[in-house]
Amino acid sequence: MKSALAAMIVATENFIKKNPDHHAQIAFMITSDEEGDAANGTVKIVEYLNQHNITLNYCLIGEASSQEKLGDTIKIGRRGSLHGELMVLGKQGHIAYPHLAINPIHRCFQALDLLTKTEWDSGNQYFSPTSFQIYNINADTGANNIIPGSLTARFNFRFSPTSSPDSLQKKVEAILDKHQLHYKINWNLSSNSFLSHPGKLTKACESAIQNICGIKTNPNTTGGTSDGRFIASTGAEIVELGLCNNTIHQIDESVVIQDLNNLEKLYQHILEKILC
């Protein structure tokens, strides 16, 4: 994204040199709190904009959205993210006397299996169906002859607008209740889903990619969350367009230099389509 920011700045400089009499307002929204909880980044900027009645018409995000070729994918929305932490309660005991214990691992297997096989929704035109993934299970007491007294499972939903966090929670709890589990569950909504309906900015991006990259782009909502979820509340049209993401967060993360040069051209083309 730092490369995209550099490309945006150079594109804006070139746009202003070419169009010195333009009447638009161009702003850069830059934050160092973009990963993780993102509690003091874009969300705070949006709060400031709202407090001062500053409106946005369009927002172009330099997220690394491309997959195999520069411009092959743009994002016009994102799925929501809902985390759950499930504790299934049993009764600890000696492994040689299972009749005196309640094994939470055995008790919850069928419920967890059903959760992984459930079709939560069918998605829609822009969103793939909601996905459910268990990413951590722990029931270890540290001893090899003890039936544990509890099991903790952590899981995540990436959900489309066709499902709400509340509806997903109710479905999960209904499955757990069906299997007569004694459990506790905590929920954490990381982000809601959003969709920015394609408009002038999307068309400008499609035009730029066709002209400079010679390909037709694919607008979609796949992948993880982004700061676009905070900007969505402003009502601005949002598009994410950036470099290829095939090495993001990897050792030796890299980009193709020509892609970086072309990205600057894409951004300048978009500015001219939108503001001239």
C-alpha positions as a printed Julia matrix, in Angstrom:
276×3 Matrix{Float64}:
   0.0     0.0     0.0
   2.98    2.31    0.49
   3.78    1.85   -3.19
   0.19    2.71   -4.06
   0.4     5.86   -1.93
   3.54    6.93   -3.79
   1.79    6.29   -7.1
  -1.22    8.33   -5.96
   0.95   11.31   -4.98
   2.86   11.31   -8.27
  -0.4    10.88  -10.22
  -1.92   13.86   -8.4
   1.16   16.0    -9.07
   0.99   15.17  -12.76
  -2.76   15.76  -12.87
  -2.38   19.23  -11.32
   0.44   20.16  -13.7
  -1.75   19.12  -16.63
  -4.93   20.69  -15.2
  -3.83   23.71  -13.13
  -7.29   25.29  -13.23
  -9.24   22.32  -11.91
 -11.77   23.12   -9.16
 -11.83   19.8    -7.35
 -10.64   19.08   -3.82
  -8.23   16.15   -3.55
  -7.27   14.75   -0.15
  -5.08   11.89    1.05
  -6.25    9.82    3.99
  -3.15    8.24    5.56
  -2.98    6.25    8.8
  -0.41    4.1    10.57
  -3.16    2.11   12.35
  -4.55    0.03    9.52
  -3.86   -3.54   10.6
  -5.29   -5.33   13.65
  -7.97   -3.5    15.6
  -7.5    -0.26   13.59
  -9.04    1.68   16.47
  -7.14    4.94   15.99
  -6.8     5.16   12.24
  -9.36    5.73    9.49
 -12.27    5.41   11.91
 -11.01    8.52   13.74
 -10.59   10.43   10.5
 -14.16    9.61    9.5
 -15.37   10.8    12.91
 -13.54   14.1    12.32
 -15.07   14.48    8.86
 -18.56   13.88   10.25
 -18.05   16.32   13.13
 -16.99   19.06   10.71
 -19.62   18.25    8.05
 -16.96   17.4     5.47
 -18.4    15.15    2.77
 -16.7    12.78    0.36
 -17.94   12.01   -3.14
 -15.42    9.36   -4.09
 -12.78    7.33   -2.29
 -10.05    5.4    -4.11
  -8.18    2.99   -1.83
  -4.72    1.74   -2.81
  -5.27   -1.71   -1.33
  -3.35   -4.45   -3.17
  -6.44   -5.72   -4.96
  -4.96   -7.18   -8.15
  -4.41  -10.94   -8.25
  -2.45  -12.21  -11.25
  -2.14   -9.03  -13.33
  -2.3    -5.36  -12.44
  -5.92   -4.24  -12.7
  -7.48   -7.68  -13.11
  -9.53   -7.14   -9.95
 -11.03   -4.15   -8.15
 -12.94   -4.25   -4.89
 -16.31   -2.54   -4.54
 -17.14   -3.91   -1.1
 -16.03   -6.37    1.54
 -17.47   -9.21    3.57
 -18.04   -8.77    7.29
 -15.97  -10.57    9.92
 -17.48  -12.18   13.03
 -15.36  -14.07   15.58
 -16.66  -16.57   18.1
 -14.98  -18.17   21.11
 -16.78  -21.29   22.28
 -16.07  -23.04   25.58
 -17.66  -26.48   25.91
 -17.84  -27.61   29.53
 -17.39  -31.21   30.61
 -16.05  -32.87   33.74
 -12.37  -33.53   34.3
 -11.33  -37.04   35.29
  -8.79  -39.82   34.96
  -8.52  -41.25   31.47
  -8.84  -44.8    32.86
 -12.22  -43.99   34.46
 -14.2   -42.31   31.66
 -17.51  -43.18   33.33
 -16.61  -40.74   36.11
 -15.87  -37.88   33.68
 -17.55  -36.02   30.82
 -15.23  -35.61   27.84
 -15.96  -32.23   26.17
 -13.93  -33.25   23.12
 -16.17  -36.21   22.39
 -19.3   -34.25   23.23
 -18.68  -31.41   20.78
 -17.34  -33.29   17.74
 -20.72  -33.71   16.05
 -21.72  -30.1    16.65
 -18.44  -28.74   15.28
 -18.71  -31.05   12.27
 -22.23  -29.79   11.57
 -21.07  -26.18   11.85
 -18.42  -26.8     9.18
 -21.0   -28.39    6.85
 -23.79  -25.84    7.28
 -24.72  -23.66    4.29
 -25.25  -20.28    5.95
 -26.51  -18.45    2.85
 -26.12  -18.39   -0.93
 -24.46  -14.99   -1.26
 -25.65  -12.67   -4.03
 -24.51  -11.0    -7.24
 -21.5    -9.37   -5.6
 -20.81  -11.61   -2.58
 -19.79  -15.24   -2.29
 -21.65  -17.34    0.3
 -20.79  -16.82    3.96
 -17.86  -18.98    5.07
 -17.2   -20.55    8.48
 -13.69  -21.52    9.59
 -12.47  -22.99   12.89
  -8.94  -21.72   13.45
  -8.07  -22.95   16.94
  -9.11  -25.82   19.23
  -7.58  -26.36   22.66
  -8.43  -28.85   25.41
  -4.98  -29.78   26.69
  -4.46  -30.16   30.46
  -0.74  -30.78   30.09
  -1.06  -34.41   31.21
  -1.47  -37.53   29.09
  -3.8   -39.33   31.48
  -6.41  -36.66   32.16
  -9.75  -36.09   30.44
 -10.0   -32.29   30.22
 -12.79  -30.4    31.91
 -13.36  -28.03   29.0
 -12.63  -27.41   25.35
 -12.19  -24.03   23.68
 -12.8   -23.55   19.97
 -12.25  -20.28   18.13
 -13.86  -19.66   14.77
 -14.61  -16.94   12.25
 -17.4   -16.06    9.84
 -16.75  -14.03    6.7
 -20.29  -13.04    5.92
 -22.21  -11.43    3.09
 -25.05   -8.91    3.53
 -27.51  -11.77    3.06
 -26.67  -12.84    6.63
 -26.53  -10.6     9.68
 -24.26  -11.14   12.7
 -27.35  -11.73   14.82
 -28.75  -14.39   12.48
 -25.41  -16.24   12.4
 -25.14  -16.19   16.18
 -28.64  -17.61   16.55
 -27.95  -20.41   14.05
 -24.73  -21.4    15.83
 -26.39  -21.44   19.24
 -29.31  -23.47   17.87
 -26.87  -26.14   16.65
 -25.07  -26.2    20.0
 -28.37  -26.48   21.85
 -29.53  -29.26   19.52
 -26.52  -31.32   20.63
 -27.28  -30.57   24.3
 -23.89  -29.04   25.0
 -23.1   -27.2    28.21
 -21.26  -24.19   26.84
 -20.33  -20.53   27.04
 -19.8   -18.42   23.94
 -18.39  -14.94   23.35
 -18.85  -13.0    20.13
 -16.73  -10.24   18.6
 -17.88   -8.38   15.48
 -14.7    -7.16   13.75
 -16.5    -5.5    10.85
 -19.8    -5.39    9.03
 -20.06   -6.14    5.34
 -20.49   -3.26    2.92
 -21.14   -2.74   -0.77
 -20.41    0.43   -2.72
 -22.79    0.36   -5.66
 -20.85    0.88   -8.92
 -21.03    4.43  -10.25
 -18.8     7.06  -11.84
 -15.65    6.02   -9.96
 -16.07    2.36  -10.85
 -16.55    3.26  -14.51
 -13.44    5.47  -14.4
 -11.41    2.58  -12.96
 -12.71    0.18  -15.6
 -11.85    2.67  -18.35
  -8.34    3.27  -17.0
  -7.6    -0.45  -16.72
  -8.89   -1.14  -20.23
  -6.82    1.71  -21.71
  -3.56    1.21  -19.82
  -3.51   -2.51  -18.99
  -5.52   -3.72  -21.97
  -7.76   -5.97  -19.87
 -11.28   -6.01  -18.51
 -11.33   -5.84  -14.74
 -13.46   -7.91  -12.38
 -15.28   -5.93   -9.65
 -15.84   -8.14   -6.6
 -15.86   -8.27   -2.79
 -13.55  -11.19   -2.02
 -10.66  -11.2     0.43
 -10.27   -9.82    3.93
 -11.54   -6.63    5.48
 -10.22   -3.16    4.61
 -10.55    0.39    5.87
 -13.25    0.87    3.27
 -15.65   -0.45    5.92
 -15.19    2.79    7.87
 -15.52    5.05    4.84
 -18.72    3.31    3.72
 -20.68    5.22    6.35
 -19.88    8.52    4.58
 -21.89    7.53    1.52
 -18.92    8.0    -0.81
 -18.47    5.65   -3.75
 -15.55    3.38   -2.85
 -13.22    1.41   -5.1
 -10.06   -0.43   -4.09
  -7.44   -0.6    -6.82
  -3.79   -1.44   -6.27
  -0.87   -3.69   -7.07
  -0.82   -7.5    -7.15
  -1.27   -9.15   -3.76
   0.5   -12.46   -4.41
   3.4   -11.67   -2.02
   1.7    -9.5     0.61
   2.82  -10.12    4.2
   5.46  -12.59    2.97
   9.24  -12.61    3.39
  10.75  -10.75    0.42
   7.46   -9.02   -0.39
   7.91   -7.41   -3.78
   6.24   -5.66   -6.71
   6.97   -5.41  -10.41
   8.49   -1.99  -11.18
   6.52   -1.67  -14.42
   3.32   -2.35  -12.48
   4.18    0.54  -10.17
   4.71    2.85  -13.14
   1.43    1.72  -14.69
  -0.41    2.13  -11.4
   0.53    5.82  -11.38
  -0.87    6.09  -14.92
  -4.08    4.36  -13.81
  -4.57    6.81  -10.96
  -3.94    9.82  -13.2
  -6.4     8.5   -15.79
  -9.01    8.06  -13.04
  -8.47   11.61  -11.78
  -8.97   12.97  -15.27
 -12.12   10.91  -15.85
 -13.66   11.96  -12.54
 -12.56   15.59  -12.22
 -12.29   16.93  -15.78
